[in-house]
mmCIF file of C-alpha atoms in Angstrom:
data_model
loop_
_atom_site.group_PDB
_atom_site.id
_atom_site.type_symbol
_atom_site.label_atom_id
_atom_site.label_comp_id
_atom_site.label_asym_id
_atom_site.label_seq_id
_atom_site.Cartn_x
_atom_site.Cartn_y
_atom_site.Cartn_z
ATOM 1 C CA MET A 183 -4.180 50.941 -33.508
ATOM 2 C CA VAL A 184 -0.786 50.605 -35.688
ATOM 3 C CA PHE A 185 1.455 51.024 -32.065
ATOM 4 C CA ASN A 186 -0.785 47.844 -30.274
ATOM 5 C CA MET A 187 -0.309 45.672 -33.636
ATOM 6 C CA ALA A 188 3.176 45.909 -33.830
ATOM 7 C CA VAL A 189 3.304 45.096 -30.022
ATOM 8 C CA ARG A 190 1.115 42.504 -30.695
ATOM 9 C CA THR A 191 3.432 41.334 -33.267
ATOM 10 C CA LEU A 192 6.569 41.385 -30.690
ATOM 11 C CA CYS A 193 4.741 40.103 -28.004
ATOM 12 C CA ILE A 194 3.742 36.875 -30.324
ATOM 13 C CA GLY A 195 7.548 36.658 -31.231
ATOM 14 C CA CYS A 196 8.932 36.453 -28.010
ATOM 15 C CA LEU A 197 6.364 33.810 -26.752
ATOM 16 C CA CYS A 198 7.483 31.948 -30.349
ATOM 17 C CA VAL A 199 10.877 32.799 -29.681
ATOM 18 C CA VAL A 200 10.544 30.734 -25.908
ATOM 19 C CA PHE A 201 8.814 28.411 -27.210
ATOM 20 C CA PHE A 202 10.860 26.674 -29.751
ATOM 21 C CA SER A 203 14.115 27.593 -27.674
ATOM 22 C CA PHE A 204 12.772 25.581 -24.618
ATOM 23 C CA LYS A 205 14.339 22.192 -24.456
ATOM 24 C CA PRO A 206 12.025 19.622 -22.957
ATOM 25 C CA THR A 207 14.212 17.986 -20.644
ATOM 26 C CA GLN A 208 11.871 15.713 -18.713
ATOM 27 C CA CYS A 209 11.856 13.774 -22.150
ATOM 28 C CA GLU A 210 15.036 12.867 -22.867
ATOM 29 C CA PRO A 211 15.571 9.577 -22.175
ATOM 30 C CA PHE A 212 18.011 8.571 -19.387
ATOM 31 C CA GLN A 213 21.241 5.807 -17.824
ATOM 32 C CA ALA A 214 19.226 3.516 -15.774
ATOM 33 C CA PRO A 215 21.335 2.649 -13.669
ATOM 34 C CA SER A 216 23.665 -0.394 -13.079
ATOM 35 C CA TYR A 217 24.202 -2.801 -10.142
ATOM 36 C CA THR A 218 26.641 -5.877 -9.662
ATOM 37 C CA ILE A 219 24.565 -9.216 -9.055
ATOM 38 C CA ASP A 220 27.424 -11.297 -6.951
ATOM 39 C CA LEU A 221 26.540 -14.441 -7.933
ATOM 40 C CA ASP A 222 29.715 -16.032 -5.532
ATOM 41 C CA LEU A 223 27.208 -15.329 -2.505
ATOM 42 C CA ALA A 224 24.166 -17.062 -0.955
ATOM 43 C CA PRO A 225 21.207 -16.670 -3.270
ATOM 44 C CA GLU A 226 18.984 -15.119 -0.668
ATOM 45 C CA GLU A 227 22.150 -12.284 -0.322
ATOM 46 C CA ARG A 228 22.463 -11.124 -3.617
ATOM 47 C CA TRP A 229 19.447 -8.900 -3.827
ATOM 48 C CA LEU A 230 19.513 -6.848 -0.713
ATOM 49 C CA ASN A 231 22.006 -4.334 -1.222
ATOM 50 C CA ILE A 232 19.900 -3.760 -4.986
ATOM 51 C CA THR A 233 16.575 -4.039 -2.968
ATOM 52 C CA GLN A 234 16.369 -1.855 -0.292
ATOM 53 C CA LYS A 235 17.629 0.908 -2.472
ATOM 54 C CA TYR A 236 14.360 0.455 -3.421
ATOM 55 C CA LEU A 237 12.182 -0.167 0.067
ATOM 56 C CA LYS A 238 10.780 3.416 -0.456
ATOM 57 C CA TYR A 239 9.030 2.400 -3.629
ATOM 58 C CA THR A 240 7.488 -0.888 -2.296
ATOM 59 C CA PRO A 241 3.887 0.674 -1.333
ATOM 60 C CA LYS A 242 4.134 1.870 -4.859
ATOM 61 C CA ILE A 243 4.883 -1.832 -6.340
ATOM 62 C CA LEU A 244 2.046 -3.020 -3.556
ATOM 63 C CA ALA A 245 -0.197 -0.397 -4.852
ATOM 64 C CA ASN A 246 -0.025 -1.297 -8.875
ATOM 65 C CA LEU A 247 -0.218 -5.269 -7.779
ATOM 66 C CA ARG A 248 -3.293 -5.185 -6.176
ATOM 67 C CA LYS A 249 -4.920 -3.233 -9.315
ATOM 68 C CA LYS A 250 -3.745 -5.731 -11.710
ATOM 69 C CA ILE A 251 -4.162 -8.997 -9.711
ATOM 70 C CA PRO A 252 -8.379 -9.353 -8.366
ATOM 71 C CA PRO A 253 -8.398 -10.707 -4.893
ATOM 72 C CA PHE A 254 -9.250 -14.513 -5.550
ATOM 73 C CA ALA A 255 -5.914 -14.370 -7.337
ATOM 74 C CA ILE A 256 -4.331 -13.753 -3.548
ATOM 75 C CA PRO A 257 -5.355 -17.653 -2.477
ATOM 76 C CA LEU A 258 -4.202 -18.653 -5.291
ATOM 77 C CA ALA A 259 -0.426 -16.978 -5.185
ATOM 78 C CA GLU A 260 -0.559 -17.899 -0.917
ATOM 79 C CA LYS A 261 -1.648 -21.806 -2.102
ATOM 80 C CA LEU A 262 2.074 -21.327 -4.627
ATOM 81 C CA ALA A 263 4.209 -20.831 -2.305
ATOM 82 C CA VAL A 264 3.289 -23.894 0.047
ATOM 83 C CA VAL A 265 4.395 -25.802 -2.761
ATOM 84 C CA ILE A 266 7.268 -23.101 -4.694
ATOM 85 C CA ASP A 267 10.173 -26.155 -4.938
ATOM 86 C CA LYS A 268 7.588 -28.086 -6.429
ATOM 87 C CA HIS A 269 7.993 -25.398 -9.449
ATOM 88 C CA PHE A 270 10.446 -22.747 -10.012
ATOM 89 C CA PRO A 271 14.449 -23.595 -9.585
ATOM 90 C CA GLU A 272 15.867 -23.499 -5.920
ATOM 91 C CA GLU A 273 18.017 -21.135 -6.225
ATOM 92 C CA TYR A 274 15.201 -18.521 -7.538
ATOM 93 C CA ASN A 275 12.700 -19.131 -4.553
ATOM 94 C CA LYS A 276 15.840 -18.923 -2.261
ATOM 95 C CA GLU A 277 16.789 -15.161 -4.237
ATOM 96 C CA MET A 278 13.015 -14.455 -3.876
ATOM 97 C CA MET A 279 12.910 -14.648 -0.073
ATOM 98 C CA GLY A 280 15.338 -12.760 -0.169
ATOM 99 C CA ILE A 281 14.169 -10.161 -2.211
ATOM 100 C CA SER A 282 10.617 -10.457 -0.192
ATOM 101 C CA LYS A 283 13.126 -9.684 2.700
ATOM 102 C CA GLY A 284 15.352 -6.465 0.924
ATOM 103 C CA LEU A 285 11.739 -4.888 -0.452
ATOM 104 C CA ASN A 286 9.200 -5.632 2.641
ATOM 105 C CA LEU A 287 7.251 -7.747 0.424
ATOM 106 C CA SER A 288 5.479 -10.790 1.558
ATOM 107 C CA PHE A 289 6.724 -14.110 -0.162
ATOM 108 C CA SER A 290 3.301 -14.679 -2.441
ATOM 109 C CA ASP A 291 2.995 -10.602 -3.469
ATOM 110 C CA THR A 292 6.930 -11.469 -4.520
ATOM 111 C CA ILE A 293 6.016 -14.025 -6.384
ATOM 112 C CA LEU A 294 2.910 -12.551 -8.015
ATOM 113 C CA LEU A 295 4.675 -10.002 -8.836
ATOM 114 C CA ASN A 296 7.397 -12.375 -11.061
ATOM 115 C CA ILE A 297 4.465 -13.864 -12.703
ATOM 116 C CA LEU A 298 3.048 -10.760 -13.702
ATOM 117 C CA TYR A 299 6.082 -9.084 -15.141
ATOM 118 C CA ASP A 300 6.702 -12.576 -17.386
ATOM 119 C CA VAL A 301 2.903 -12.224 -19.083
ATOM 120 C CA THR A 302 1.935 -8.871 -19.371
ATOM 121 C CA ALA A 303 4.516 -7.047 -21.364
ATOM 122 C CA PHE A 304 3.954 -5.344 -24.258
ATOM 123 C CA CYS A 305 6.873 -4.498 -26.072
ATOM 124 C CA THR A 306 8.476 -4.159 -29.595
ATOM 125 C CA SER A 307 12.247 -6.101 -30.529
ATOM 126 C CA ILE A 308 14.617 -5.908 -34.141
ATOM 127 C CA VAL A 309 17.672 -8.241 -34.704
ATOM 128 C CA ALA A 310 19.128 -7.270 -37.025
ATOM 129 C CA GLN A 311 22.289 -7.650 -39.222
ATOM 130 C CA ASP A 312 24.418 -5.162 -41.498
ATOM 131 C CA LYS A 313 26.073 -5.984 -44.157
ATOM 132 C CA ASP A 314 28.867 -7.458 -43.469
ATOM 133 C CA GLY A 315 26.783 -9.333 -41.445
ATOM 134 C CA SER A 316 27.106 -7.978 -37.858
ATOM 135 C CA VAL A 317 23.992 -8.732 -35.648
ATOM 136 C CA PHE A 318 21.757 -5.931 -33.403
ATOM 137 C CA HIS A 319 19.888 -6.268 -31.142
ATOM 138 C CA GLY A 320 17.187 -3.433 -30.238
ATOM 139 C CA ARG A 321 14.141 -3.379 -28.078
ATOM 140 C CA ASN A 322 11.657 -1.646 -25.896
ATOM 141 C CA LEU A 323 9.761 -2.496 -23.282
ATOM 142 C CA ASP A 324 6.129 -1.168 -22.806
ATOM 143 C CA TYR A 325 4.383 -1.451 -20.057
ATOM 144 C CA SER A 326 1.269 -0.023 -17.423
ATOM 145 C CA PHE A 327 1.935 1.130 -13.937
ATOM 146 C CA THR A 328 5.394 2.740 -16.179
ATOM 147 C CA ASP A 329 5.877 6.023 -14.094
ATOM 148 C CA THR A 330 6.587 3.078 -11.136
ATOM 149 C CA LEU A 331 8.257 1.077 -13.433
ATOM 150 C CA ARG A 332 10.542 3.991 -14.687
ATOM 151 C CA ASP A 333 11.811 4.584 -11.305
ATOM 152 C CA ILE A 334 12.457 0.907 -10.535
ATOM 153 C CA THR A 335 14.726 -0.243 -13.568
ATOM 154 C CA PHE A 336 18.320 -1.121 -13.493
ATOM 155 C CA ILE A 337 20.823 -3.082 -14.947
ATOM 156 C CA SER A 338 22.240 -6.555 -13.684
ATOM 157 C CA ASN A 339 25.185 -7.287 -14.405
ATOM 158 C CA PHE A 340 25.710 -11.191 -12.990
ATOM 159 C CA GLN A 341 29.369 -12.196 -11.980
ATOM 160 C CA SER A 342 30.838 -14.390 -11.013
ATOM 161 C CA LYS A 343 34.801 -14.709 -9.929
ATOM 162 C CA GLY A 344 34.402 -10.675 -10.857
ATOM 163 C CA LYS A 345 33.631 -11.961 -14.048
ATOM 164 C CA VAL A 346 30.593 -10.631 -15.814
ATOM 165 C CA VAL A 347 28.968 -13.904 -17.082
ATOM 166 C CA TYR A 348 25.011 -11.945 -18.101
ATOM 167 C CA THR A 349 23.709 -9.182 -17.767
ATOM 168 C CA GLY A 350 20.182 -7.715 -17.865
ATOM 169 C CA VAL A 351 17.545 -5.747 -17.467
ATOM 170 C CA THR A 352 15.651 -5.625 -14.306
ATOM 171 C CA PHE A 353 12.553 -4.420 -11.908
ATOM 172 C CA ALA A 354 13.286 -4.391 -8.245
ATOM 173 C CA GLY A 355 12.229 -7.580 -6.891
ATOM 174 C CA GLN A 356 12.219 -9.165 -9.594
ATOM 175 C CA VAL A 357 14.879 -12.288 -10.643
ATOM 176 C CA GLY A 358 13.812 -13.532 -14.248
ATOM 177 C CA LEU A 359 14.961 -11.428 -17.186
ATOM 178 C CA LEU A 360 12.975 -9.821 -19.876
ATOM 179 C CA THR A 361 16.252 -8.416 -21.397
ATOM 180 C CA ALA A 362 19.491 -10.086 -21.179
ATOM 181 C CA GLN A 363 23.087 -10.849 -22.539
ATOM 182 C CA ARG A 364 26.129 -14.036 -22.687
ATOM 183 C CA PRO A 365 29.383 -12.032 -23.696
ATOM 184 C CA ASN A 366 30.360 -13.468 -27.113
ATOM 185 C CA SER A 367 27.209 -15.960 -27.394
ATOM 186 C CA LEU A 368 23.623 -14.221 -27.556
ATOM 187 C CA THR A 369 21.180 -11.445 -27.147
ATOM 188 C CA ILE A 370 17.760 -12.193 -26.021
ATOM 189 C CA SER A 371 14.169 -10.518 -25.463
ATOM 190 C CA LEU A 372 10.333 -11.624 -24.329
ATOM 191 C CA ASP A 373 7.137 -10.058 -26.158
ATOM 192 C CA GLU A 374 3.820 -11.135 -24.774
ATOM 193 C CA ARG A 375 1.937 -13.333 -27.341
ATOM 194 C CA ASP A 376 -1.717 -12.544 -26.296
ATOM 195 C CA ARG A 377 -3.567 -15.734 -25.638
ATOM 196 C CA GLY A 378 -5.716 -16.754 -23.106
ATOM 197 C CA HIS A 379 -6.510 -14.830 -19.705
ATOM 198 C CA ILE A 380 -3.726 -13.530 -18.045
ATOM 199 C CA TRP A 381 -4.932 -15.653 -14.779
ATOM 200 C CA ASP A 382 -4.706 -19.133 -17.035
ATOM 201 C CA ASN A 383 -0.982 -17.940 -16.585
ATOM 202 C CA VAL A 384 -1.117 -18.460 -12.942
ATOM 203 C CA PHE A 385 -3.195 -21.476 -12.980
ATOM 204 C CA GLU A 386 -0.837 -22.958 -15.318
ATOM 205 C CA ALA A 387 1.764 -22.261 -13.193
ATOM 206 C CA ILE A 388 -0.052 -24.108 -9.980
ATOM 207 C CA PHE A 389 -1.018 -26.625 -11.717
ATOM 208 C CA ASN A 390 1.819 -27.419 -13.613
ATOM 209 C CA LYS A 391 4.921 -28.571 -12.004
ATOM 210 C CA ASN A 392 6.828 -28.904 -15.641
ATOM 211 C CA ALA A 393 6.041 -25.577 -16.749
ATOM 212 C CA ILE A 394 7.953 -22.452 -15.852
ATOM 213 C CA PRO A 395 8.228 -18.295 -16.382
ATOM 214 C CA VAL A 396 9.322 -17.509 -19.633
ATOM 215 C CA THR A 397 11.500 -14.768 -17.875
ATOM 216 C CA PHE A 398 13.031 -17.422 -15.787
ATOM 217 C CA LEU A 399 13.723 -19.472 -19.041
ATOM 218 C CA ILE A 400 15.285 -16.779 -20.556
ATOM 219 C CA ARG A 401 18.105 -16.729 -17.445
ATOM 220 C CA ASP A 402 18.568 -20.062 -17.103
ATOM 221 C CA VAL A 403 19.494 -19.711 -21.121
ATOM 222 C CA VAL A 404 22.010 -16.576 -20.797
ATOM 223 C CA SER A 405 23.152 -17.945 -17.603
ATOM 224 C CA THR A 406 24.485 -21.737 -19.447
ATOM 225 C CA GLU A 407 27.999 -21.948 -19.364
ATOM 226 C CA GLY A 408 28.504 -22.702 -22.862
ATOM 227 C CA MET A 409 25.598 -21.835 -24.698
ATOM 228 C CA ASP A 410 25.462 -20.160 -27.861
ATOM 229 C CA PHE A 411 22.566 -19.110 -30.692
ATOM 230 C CA SER A 412 21.592 -22.786 -32.349
ATOM 231 C CA GLN A 413 21.467 -24.420 -28.498
ATOM 232 C CA ALA A 414 19.033 -21.432 -27.285
ATOM 233 C CA VAL A 415 16.725 -20.973 -30.106
ATOM 234 C CA LYS A 416 16.767 -25.425 -29.313
ATOM 235 C CA LYS A 417 16.155 -24.752 -25.756
ATOM 236 C CA VAL A 418 12.816 -21.880 -26.022
ATOM 237 C CA SER A 419 11.460 -23.571 -28.419
ATOM 238 C CA GLN A 420 11.277 -26.865 -26.362
ATOM 239 C CA VAL A 421 10.815 -26.185 -22.379
ATOM 240 C CA SER A 422 7.004 -25.893 -21.505
ATOM 241 C CA LEU A 423 6.145 -22.804 -20.515
ATOM 242 C CA ILE A 424 3.668 -20.445 -18.392
ATOM 243 C CA ALA A 425 2.930 -18.186 -21.076
ATOM 244 C CA ALA A 426 3.047 -18.138 -24.519
ATOM 245 C CA SER A 427 4.964 -15.809 -25.677
ATOM 246 C CA TYR A 428 7.317 -14.595 -28.340
ATOM 247 C CA LEU A 429 11.307 -14.970 -27.786
ATOM 248 C CA ILE A 430 13.346 -12.694 -30.338
ATOM 249 C CA LEU A 431 17.367 -13.745 -29.992
ATOM 250 C CA GLY A 432 20.415 -12.570 -31.868
ATOM 251 C CA GLY A 433 24.030 -14.163 -32.341
ATOM 252 C CA VAL A 434 27.693 -13.439 -33.011
ATOM 253 C CA LYS A 435 27.238 -15.312 -36.576
ATOM 254 C CA VAL A 436 25.613 -14.324 -40.060
ATOM 255 C CA GLY A 437 22.474 -14.735 -39.764
ATOM 256 C CA GLU A 438 22.332 -15.923 -36.232
ATOM 257 C CA GLY A 439 18.767 -14.169 -35.503
ATOM 258 C CA ALA A 440 15.153 -15.513 -34.831
ATOM 259 C CA VAL A 441 11.497 -14.578 -33.633
ATOM 260 C CA VAL A 442 10.742 -17.919 -31.726
ATOM 261 C CA THR A 443 6.653 -18.107 -31.785
ATOM 262 C CA ARG A 444 5.411 -20.075 -28.378
ATOM 263 C CA GLY A 445 2.536 -21.540 -27.225
ATOM 264 C CA ARG A 446 2.113 -22.983 -23.592
ATOM 265 C CA GLU A 447 3.482 -26.566 -25.114
ATOM 266 C CA LYS A 448 4.326 -26.225 -28.762
ATOM 267 C CA THR A 449 6.485 -23.746 -30.897
ATOM 268 C CA ALA A 450 3.980 -22.255 -33.607
ATOM 269 C CA ASP A 451 6.571 -20.501 -36.247
ATOM 270 C CA ILE A 452 10.878 -20.312 -35.632
ATOM 271 C CA TRP A 453 11.720 -17.279 -38.051
ATOM 272 C CA ARG A 454 15.027 -16.480 -39.056
ATOM 273 C CA LEU A 455 17.443 -13.957 -40.482
ATOM 274 C CA SER A 456 18.943 -14.871 -44.155
ATOM 275 C CA GLN A 457 21.345 -16.900 -43.848
ATOM 276 C CA ASP A 458 23.512 -14.626 -46.961
ATOM 277 C CA ALA A 459 24.115 -10.532 -45.105
ATOM 278 C CA ALA A 460 23.712 -9.664 -48.256
ATOM 279 C CA LYS A 461 20.257 -11.064 -49.323
ATOM 280 C CA GLU A 462 16.420 -10.705 -47.230
ATOM 281 C CA PRO A 463 14.963 -10.403 -44.456
ATOM 282 C CA TRP A 464 17.993 -8.825 -43.240
ATOM 283 C CA TYR A 465 15.918 -7.730 -40.016
ATOM 284 C CA LEU A 466 12.741 -9.245 -38.210
ATOM 285 C CA VAL A 467 10.147 -6.899 -36.444
ATOM 286 C CA GLU A 468 8.314 -8.250 -33.668
ATOM 287 C CA THR A 469 5.014 -6.633 -30.947
ATOM 288 C CA ASN A 470 3.127 -8.436 -29.691
ATOM 289 C CA TYR A 471 0.969 -10.083 -32.940
ATOM 290 C CA ASP A 472 2.165 -13.203 -34.972
ATOM 291 C CA HIS A 473 4.281 -11.758 -37.679
ATOM 292 C CA TRP A 474 2.172 -13.710 -40.289
ATOM 293 C CA THR A 475 -1.136 -11.492 -39.311
ATOM 294 C CA THR A 476 -1.748 -8.208 -39.320
ATOM 295 C CA PRO A 477 -1.522 -6.024 -36.449
ATOM 296 C CA PRO A 478 -4.199 -4.625 -35.066
ATOM 297 C CA PRO A 479 -4.694 -0.159 -36.168
ATOM 298 C CA SER A 480 -4.780 0.386 -32.772
ATOM 299 C CA ASP A 481 -1.775 -1.121 -31.901
ATOM 300 C CA ASP A 482 0.287 -1.070 -35.438
ATOM 301 C CA ARG A 483 4.183 -0.900 -34.414
ATOM 302 C CA ARG A 484 5.269 -3.199 -36.863
ATOM 303 C CA ASP A 485 4.835 -0.928 -40.440
ATOM 304 C CA PRO A 486 6.343 2.086 -38.405
ATOM 305 C CA ALA A 487 9.203 -0.080 -37.474
ATOM 306 C CA GLU A 488 9.965 -1.541 -40.513
ATOM 307 C CA LYS A 489 9.369 1.312 -42.945
ATOM 308 C CA ALA A 490 11.669 3.217 -40.341
ATOM 309 C CA LEU A 491 14.265 -0.017 -41.117
ATOM 310 C CA LYS A 492 13.971 -0.052 -44.783
ATOM 311 C CA LYS A 493 13.975 3.984 -45.243
ATOM 312 C CA LEU A 494 17.842 3.582 -43.024
ATOM 313 C CA THR A 495 19.134 0.397 -45.109
ATOM 314 C CA GLN A 496 21.006 -1.739 -43.864
ATOM 315 C CA ALA A 497 24.748 -0.440 -45.225
ATOM 316 C CA LYS A 498 23.511 2.421 -42.400
ATOM 317 C CA LEU A 499 22.758 0.128 -39.518
ATOM 318 C CA THR A 500 24.451 1.052 -36.895
ATOM 319 C CA PRO A 501 23.754 0.896 -32.723
ATOM 320 C CA ASP A 502 22.976 4.496 -32.710
ATOM 321 C CA ALA A 503 20.632 4.163 -35.896
ATOM 322 C CA LEU A 504 18.931 1.701 -34.660
ATOM 323 C CA PHE A 505 18.323 3.238 -31.353
ATOM 324 C CA ASN A 506 16.724 6.060 -33.771
ATOM 325 C CA VAL A 507 14.287 3.286 -35.289
ATOM 326 C CA MET A 508 13.208 2.014 -31.505
ATOM 327 C CA SER A 509 12.162 5.929 -30.669
ATOM 328 C CA ILE A 510 9.968 6.957 -33.155
ATOM 329 C CA HIS A 511 6.228 7.068 -32.436
ATOM 330 C CA PRO A 512 5.017 4.829 -31.922
ATOM 331 C CA VAL A 513 7.258 2.586 -31.132
ATOM 332 C CA LEU A 514 8.349 4.558 -28.874
ATOM 333 C CA ASN A 515 5.319 5.717 -26.973
ATOM 334 C CA ASN A 516 3.512 6.744 -23.676
ATOM 335 C CA GLU A 517 3.916 3.490 -21.821
ATOM 336 C CA THR A 518 7.556 3.027 -23.158
ATOM 337 C CA VAL A 519 9.601 1.666 -19.561
ATOM 338 C CA TYR A 520 12.805 1.698 -21.412
ATOM 339 C CA THR A 521 14.934 0.741 -24.499
ATOM 340 C CA THR A 522 17.575 -1.734 -25.050
ATOM 341 C CA ILE A 523 20.763 -1.874 -27.650
ATOM 342 C CA MET A 524 23.016 -4.789 -27.229
ATOM 343 C CA GLN A 525 25.331 -7.070 -29.211
ATOM 344 C CA ALA A 526 26.053 -10.659 -29.197
ATOM 345 C CA LYS A 527 30.085 -10.313 -29.891
ATOM 346 C CA ASN A 528 30.447 -6.735 -28.475
ATOM 347 C CA ALA A 529 29.164 -7.412 -24.874
ATOM 348 C CA ASP A 530 30.186 -3.617 -24.309
ATOM 349 C CA LEU A 531 27.741 -1.969 -26.380
ATOM 350 C CA PHE A 532 24.958 -3.427 -23.892
ATOM 351 C CA ASN A 533 23.077 -0.066 -22.113
ATOM 352 C CA THR A 534 19.723 0.840 -21.495
ATOM 353 C CA TRP A 535 17.838 4.201 -20.914
ATOM 354 C CA ILE A 536 14.903 4.882 -19.569
ATOM 355 C CA GLN A 537 12.303 6.755 -21.880
ATOM 356 C CA THR A 538 10.197 9.831 -20.650
ATOM 357 C CA PRO A 539 8.152 10.247 -24.046
#
């Protein structure tokens, strides 16, 4: 009996060694691929080489699209496709035509795909400044169909004349940007603000020709020559949008950090970092709820993030430390697709990791 007990103890010990020495590499974040978008090409040609790399995922993209979109919405998208030139910038229309060709999607499906990305992303965004006033911007993008999106996420470096003009994180099929940076100017990310049914937003896109997708607005902001943080805050506060949203921005100077809480037509609030780096607030945490309200217990990512930042302290804020904050549960969760860390005044810091928690 003593022998049996000894054998049992030895077996349990061996199992423990194996268990605790096992490294679940499939759970480690990994670098998102990076591609160049040549803005000097015709719009229809800019995405062709990239989308063809993701052509094998088109059946999954379509299947997910059909799960999210009820049958009655398909004719609406087809109607929008007919009058698309009256709603969206011509350049983006032509890019979507090229994407449709590259991914073997109908034009109406490509439009729906871009609207869907625009209005259904749950996220956490943090803009924070260190004790010297250097502003850092982190974001987690959370989404349904997570496994598919992890396969089709990439960094887009938009270049003209061989120079990077702006950078974003993109899903195959998307022309707008949810996460973006203009070097030495600003960083910006989008978090969904849940106001009404998703199809209210689709109707808004169809019947209000002045309203644009938020992701298109973000790309407009970072692609505009001479755009700075103050101008960007003003622009995103004034444009008519197809969906309520939170736009989180960072700049290059002390105090250049803000969360713009948007309705479709009006701005509800602009929440800013302190203009004095030594004073509060030195960070802003935005998830998917108005910052002056209490998030629901079932989806409280804000409080854990704020607790982690307070424990970190402003003196120890670095890109790596911010990444670690973005990686705590439930800020990082099973629906997190990617994490991006960026800093406008240090453009080379921009990086995105695919998350598989």
